[in-house]
Coordinates of C-alpha atoms in Angstrom, one line a residue:
M1 CA 8.0 -34.0 -35.9
T2 CA 6.9 -35.7 -32.7
D3 CA 4.3 -33.8 -30.6
L4 CA 6.1 -33.8 -27.2
S5 CA 3.1 -32.4 -25.4
R6 CA 1.6 -35.9 -25.6
Y7 CA 4.5 -37.4 -23.5
R8 CA 4.8 -37.7 -19.8
N9 CA 7.8 -38.8 -17.7
I10 CA 7.3 -40.4 -14.3
G11 CA 9.8 -41.4 -11.6
I12 CA 9.3 -44.0 -8.9
F13 CA 11.8 -44.2 -6.1
A14 CA 11.7 -47.0 -3.6
H15 CA 13.9 -49.7 -2.0
V16 CA 14.7 -53.1 -3.6
D17 CA 11.7 -55.4 -4.1
A18 CA 9.2 -52.6 -3.2
G19 CA 7.1 -53.1 -6.4
K20 CA 8.4 -50.3 -8.7
T21 CA 8.3 -52.4 -11.8
T22 CA 4.9 -53.9 -10.9
T23 CA 3.5 -50.4 -10.3
T24 CA 4.9 -49.2 -13.6
E25 CA 3.3 -52.2 -15.4
R26 CA -0.1 -51.5 -13.9
I27 CA 0.2 -47.8 -14.9
L28 CA 1.0 -48.7 -18.5
K29 CA -1.9 -51.2 -18.5
L30 CA -4.5 -48.8 -17.0
T31 CA -3.5 -46.1 -19.5
G32 CA -3.9 -48.4 -22.4
K33 CA -0.2 -48.3 -23.4
I34 CA 0.2 -52.1 -23.0
H35 CA -2.5 -54.8 -23.3
K36 CA -1.0 -57.5 -21.2
T37 CA 0.7 -57.0 -17.8
G38 CA 4.0 -58.8 -17.6
E39 CA 5.2 -60.5 -14.4
V40 CA 8.6 -59.4 -12.9
H41 CA 9.5 -62.9 -11.6
D42 CA 9.0 -64.3 -15.2
G43 CA 11.1 -61.6 -16.8
Q44 CA 8.2 -60.6 -19.0
A45 CA 7.6 -57.1 -17.7
T46 CA 7.7 -54.3 -20.3
T47 CA 10.2 -52.3 -18.2
D48 CA 12.1 -55.3 -17.0
F49 CA 15.0 -55.5 -19.5
M50 CA 18.0 -55.8 -17.3
E51 CA 19.4 -59.1 -16.1
Q52 CA 19.7 -57.8 -12.5
E53 CA 15.9 -57.2 -12.4

């Protein structure tokens, strides 16, 4: 069974092109969850999986 006490959810609300995905990438990098920060404009961000991004 998964230990849910180890998980955290965050929400970032802002207008279009305000840097939400970039901020999320930096948080993931700083907390050690990813080792390389992806760039939004290249479509390589971890949380950038929708075509409209």
